Amino acid sequence: RKEVEQDPGPFNVPEGATVAFNCTYSNSASQSFFWYRQDCRKEPKLLMSVYSSGNEDGRFTAQLNRASQYISLLIRDSKLSDSATYLCVVNLETRNQFYFGTGTSLTVIP
Amino acid sequence: AAGVIQSPRHLIKEKRETATLKCYPIPRHDTVYWYQQGPGQDPQFLISFYEKMQSDKGSIPDRFSAQQFSDYHSELNMSSLELGDSALYFCASSREGTGDPYFGPGTRLTVL
């Protein structure tokens, strides 16, 4: 079983819509959580770290639920430029590596 | 702000040749990670270094080796290249304690 599971989508939403992605992780010792976006053939770019209290950055809100072992990303007022693959990334306390989900593909339609 | 630098950006090799990929982390970052991403796949962890010592190991083939040097840059050495080694190779760096990893632009390796 993969350390991190994501719904690969694709999610096709109209401009201005709100879309949410969830990601589950299997190891309760997971320590750090991140959302990255990756555009085709480019490197993953850090979108936001996910804190226990949740955090918000403009149109983006991330939440962590340790009891249920999932993290979420909410995108409000979707823009065409939000079209990308969103990767959920988790780091274990005992390992010095980051585990990636398979990514969720988002296409925002005019 | 300075980012992670990788070189070369593109590399074409023949089967059974060797390749060396270089990674220069963000200044003051002491941890380097190597990932391999095949077409349509998520990044797969290869190996990481902290303070010039190997700190974790993933699905890195025995034909590959890596190290981190005194200036914290890292090199991934790949020998006896196979067609299946064709992929994007990303390097990421972070600062111990802070943790947020930042990725370089990647090296696209094509093995013919």
Coordinates of C-alpha atoms in Angstrom, one line a residue:
Chain A
R1 CA 0.0 0.0 0.0
K2 CA 1.3 3.4 -0.9
E3 CA 2.2 5.8 2.0
V4 CA 0.1 8.5 0.4
E5 CA -3.1 8.0 -1.6
Q6 CA -4.8 10.6 -3.8
D7 CA -7.8 10.5 -6.2
P8 CA -6.0 11.1 -9.6
G9 CA -9.1 12.8 -11.0
P10 CA -9.2 14.4 -13.5
F11 CA -11.2 17.2 -12.0
N12 CA -12.6 19.5 -14.7
V13 CA -14.2 22.6 -13.2
P14 CA -15.5 25.9 -14.6
E15 CA -13.7 29.2 -13.8
G16 CA -14.8 30.6 -10.5
A17 CA -15.8 27.2 -9.0
T18 CA -14.6 25.9 -5.7
V19 CA -12.8 22.5 -5.8
A20 CA -11.4 20.3 -3.0
F21 CA -8.9 17.6 -3.0
N22 CA -8.3 15.0 -0.3
C23 CA -5.3 12.9 0.4
T24 CA -4.9 10.1 2.9
Y25 CA -1.7 8.9 4.5
S26 CA -1.1 5.5 6.0
N27 CA 1.6 6.1 8.7
S28 CA 0.5 7.8 11.9
A29 CA 4.1 8.8 12.5
S30 CA 3.9 11.2 9.6
Q31 CA 5.3 14.5 10.7
S32 CA 5.1 17.1 7.9
F33 CA 2.6 17.7 5.2
F34 CA 2.7 19.7 2.0
W35 CA 0.8 20.4 -1.1
Y36 CA 2.8 20.9 -4.3
R37 CA 1.6 21.8 -7.8
Q38 CA 3.3 20.4 -10.8
D39 CA 2.8 21.7 -14.3
C40 CA 3.5 19.4 -17.3
R41 CA 7.2 18.4 -17.5
K42 CA 8.2 20.9 -14.8
E43 CA 9.4 20.5 -11.2
P44 CA 7.0 20.3 -8.3
K45 CA 6.5 23.7 -6.8
L46 CA 5.7 24.1 -3.1
L47 CA 2.2 25.5 -2.8
M48 CA 1.8 25.4 1.0
S49 CA 2.9 23.5 4.1
V50 CA 0.0 22.1 6.1
Y51 CA -0.1 22.8 9.8
S52 CA -2.2 21.2 12.5
S53 CA -4.3 24.3 12.8
G54 CA -4.9 24.6 9.1
N55 CA -3.7 27.4 7.0
E56 CA -4.9 29.7 4.3
D57 CA -3.0 31.5 1.5
G58 CA -5.3 33.7 -0.6
R59 CA -7.7 31.4 -2.4
F60 CA -6.1 28.3 -1.1
T61 CA -6.9 26.6 2.2
A62 CA -5.2 23.5 3.6
Q63 CA -6.5 21.3 6.5
L64 CA -4.9 18.5 8.4
N65 CA -7.0 15.8 10.2
R66 CA -4.6 13.7 12.2
A67 CA -7.3 11.5 13.7
S68 CA -8.5 10.4 10.2
Q69 CA -5.1 10.7 8.6
Y70 CA -6.0 13.0 5.8
I71 CA -5.1 16.4 4.5
S72 CA -7.2 18.5 2.2
L73 CA -6.7 21.4 -0.2
L74 CA -9.5 23.8 -1.1
I75 CA -9.2 26.1 -4.0
R76 CA -11.8 28.9 -4.2
D77 CA -12.7 31.0 -7.2
S78 CA -10.7 28.8 -9.6
K79 CA -8.6 30.4 -12.3
L80 CA -7.5 29.0 -15.6
S81 CA -3.9 29.3 -14.3
D82 CA -4.8 26.8 -11.5
S83 CA -4.8 24.0 -14.0
A84 CA -2.1 21.6 -12.9
T85 CA -1.4 18.4 -11.1
Y86 CA -1.6 18.8 -7.3
L87 CA 0.7 16.5 -5.3
C88 CA 0.2 15.6 -1.7
V89 CA 3.5 15.1 0.1
V90 CA 4.2 13.6 3.5
N91 CA 7.3 13.3 5.6
L92 CA 7.8 10.6 8.3
E93 CA 9.4 11.6 11.6
T94 CA 11.7 8.6 11.3
R95 CA 12.7 8.8 7.7
N96 CA 14.5 11.5 5.8
Q97 CA 12.5 11.3 2.6
F98 CA 9.2 12.7 1.3
Y99 CA 6.5 10.5 0.1
F100 CA 4.4 11.7 -2.8
G101 CA 0.9 10.9 -3.8
T102 CA 0.1 10.1 -7.4
G103 CA -1.2 13.6 -7.9
T104 CA -4.7 15.0 -8.7
S105 CA -5.1 16.5 -12.1
L106 CA -7.1 19.7 -12.2
T107 CA -8.3 21.5 -15.4
V108 CA -10.2 24.8 -15.0
I109 CA -12.4 25.4 -18.0
P110 CA -13.3 28.9 -19.4
Chain B
A1 CA 15.7 34.2 -4.3
A2 CA 18.2 31.5 -5.1
G3 CA 16.7 28.2 -6.1
V4 CA 18.0 24.7 -6.5
I5 CA 20.2 24.4 -9.5
Q6 CA 20.5 21.2 -11.5
S7 CA 22.8 20.4 -14.4
P8 CA 22.7 19.4 -17.1
R9 CA 19.0 20.2 -17.8
H10 CA 18.9 17.7 -20.7
L11 CA 21.1 14.6 -21.2
I12 CA 21.1 12.0 -24.0
K13 CA 23.0 8.8 -23.5
E14 CA 23.3 5.4 -25.1
K15 CA 22.6 2.2 -23.4
R16 CA 25.4 1.0 -21.1
E17 CA 26.9 4.5 -20.9
T18 CA 27.4 6.4 -17.7
A19 CA 25.9 9.7 -16.6
T20 CA 26.5 12.2 -13.8
L21 CA 23.8 14.6 -12.6
K22 CA 24.6 17.5 -10.4
C23 CA 22.6 19.4 -7.8
Y24 CA 23.4 22.6 -6.1
P25 CA 21.0 23.2 -3.1
I26 CA 19.6 26.5 -2.0
P27 CA 22.3 28.3 0.1
R28 CA 22.3 27.2 3.8
H29 CA 20.3 24.1 3.0
D30 CA 22.0 21.1 4.3
T31 CA 19.8 18.3 3.1
V32 CA 19.5 17.0 -0.5
Y33 CA 17.0 14.5 -1.9
W34 CA 17.0 12.8 -5.3
Y35 CA 13.8 11.7 -7.1
Q36 CA 13.1 10.0 -10.3
Q37 CA 9.9 10.7 -12.2
G38 CA 8.9 8.6 -15.2
P39 CA 6.2 9.7 -17.7
G40 CA 2.8 10.0 -16.0
Q41 CA 4.2 8.8 -12.7
D42 CA 4.7 10.5 -9.3
P43 CA 8.2 11.2 -8.2
Q44 CA 10.0 8.1 -6.7
F45 CA 12.5 8.7 -3.9
L46 CA 16.0 7.5 -4.7
I47 CA 18.3 8.7 -1.9
S48 CA 18.9 11.6 0.5
F49 CA 21.9 13.2 2.3
Y50 CA 22.2 15.3 5.4
E51 CA 25.4 17.0 6.3
K52 CA 27.3 15.0 3.6
M53 CA 26.1 11.6 5.0
Q54 CA 23.5 9.4 3.4
S55 CA 20.4 9.7 5.5
D56 CA 17.8 7.6 3.7
K57 CA 17.6 5.3 0.8
G58 CA 14.7 4.4 -1.5
S59 CA 14.4 2.5 -4.7
I60 CA 17.8 3.4 -6.1
P61 CA 19.3 0.7 -8.3
D62 CA 22.8 -0.7 -7.4
R63 CA 24.0 0.8 -10.7
F64 CA 23.4 4.3 -9.2
S65 CA 25.5 6.0 -6.6
A66 CA 25.4 9.4 -5.1
Q67 CA 27.2 11.6 -2.6
Q68 CA 27.1 15.0 -1.1
F69 CA 30.2 17.1 -1.0
S70 CA 31.7 19.6 1.5
D71 CA 30.0 22.5 -0.3
Y72 CA 26.7 20.6 0.0
H73 CA 26.3 20.0 -3.7
S74 CA 25.4 16.5 -4.6
E75 CA 26.0 14.2 -7.6
L76 CA 24.1 11.3 -8.8
N77 CA 26.2 8.8 -10.8
M78 CA 24.5 6.4 -13.0
S79 CA 26.3 3.5 -14.8
S80 CA 25.3 0.8 -17.3
L81 CA 22.3 2.9 -18.3
E82 CA 19.2 1.1 -19.4
L83 CA 16.3 2.3 -21.5
G84 CA 14.1 2.3 -18.4
D85 CA 16.3 4.9 -16.8
S86 CA 14.9 7.6 -19.1
A87 CA 13.1 9.9 -16.8
L88 CA 13.1 13.3 -15.1
Y89 CA 15.5 13.4 -12.2
F90 CA 14.7 16.0 -9.6
C91 CA 16.9 17.2 -6.8
A92 CA 15.3 18.9 -3.8
S93 CA 16.9 20.6 -0.8
S94 CA 15.8 21.6 2.6
R95 CA 17.2 23.0 5.8
E96 CA 17.1 20.6 8.8
G97 CA 14.5 21.8 11.3
T98 CA 12.7 24.0 8.8
G99 CA 11.8 21.1 6.5
D100 CA 10.1 22.7 3.5
P101 CA 11.7 21.0 0.5
Y102 CA 12.2 22.9 -2.7
F103 CA 12.8 21.2 -6.0
G104 CA 15.2 22.0 -8.8
P105 CA 14.1 22.2 -12.4
G106 CA 15.2 18.6 -13.0
T107 CA 17.4 16.9 -15.5
R108 CA 15.7 15.1 -18.3
L109 CA 17.7 12.0 -19.1
T110 CA 17.0 10.1 -22.3
V111 CA 18.7 6.7 -22.9
L112 CA 18.7 5.6 -26.5

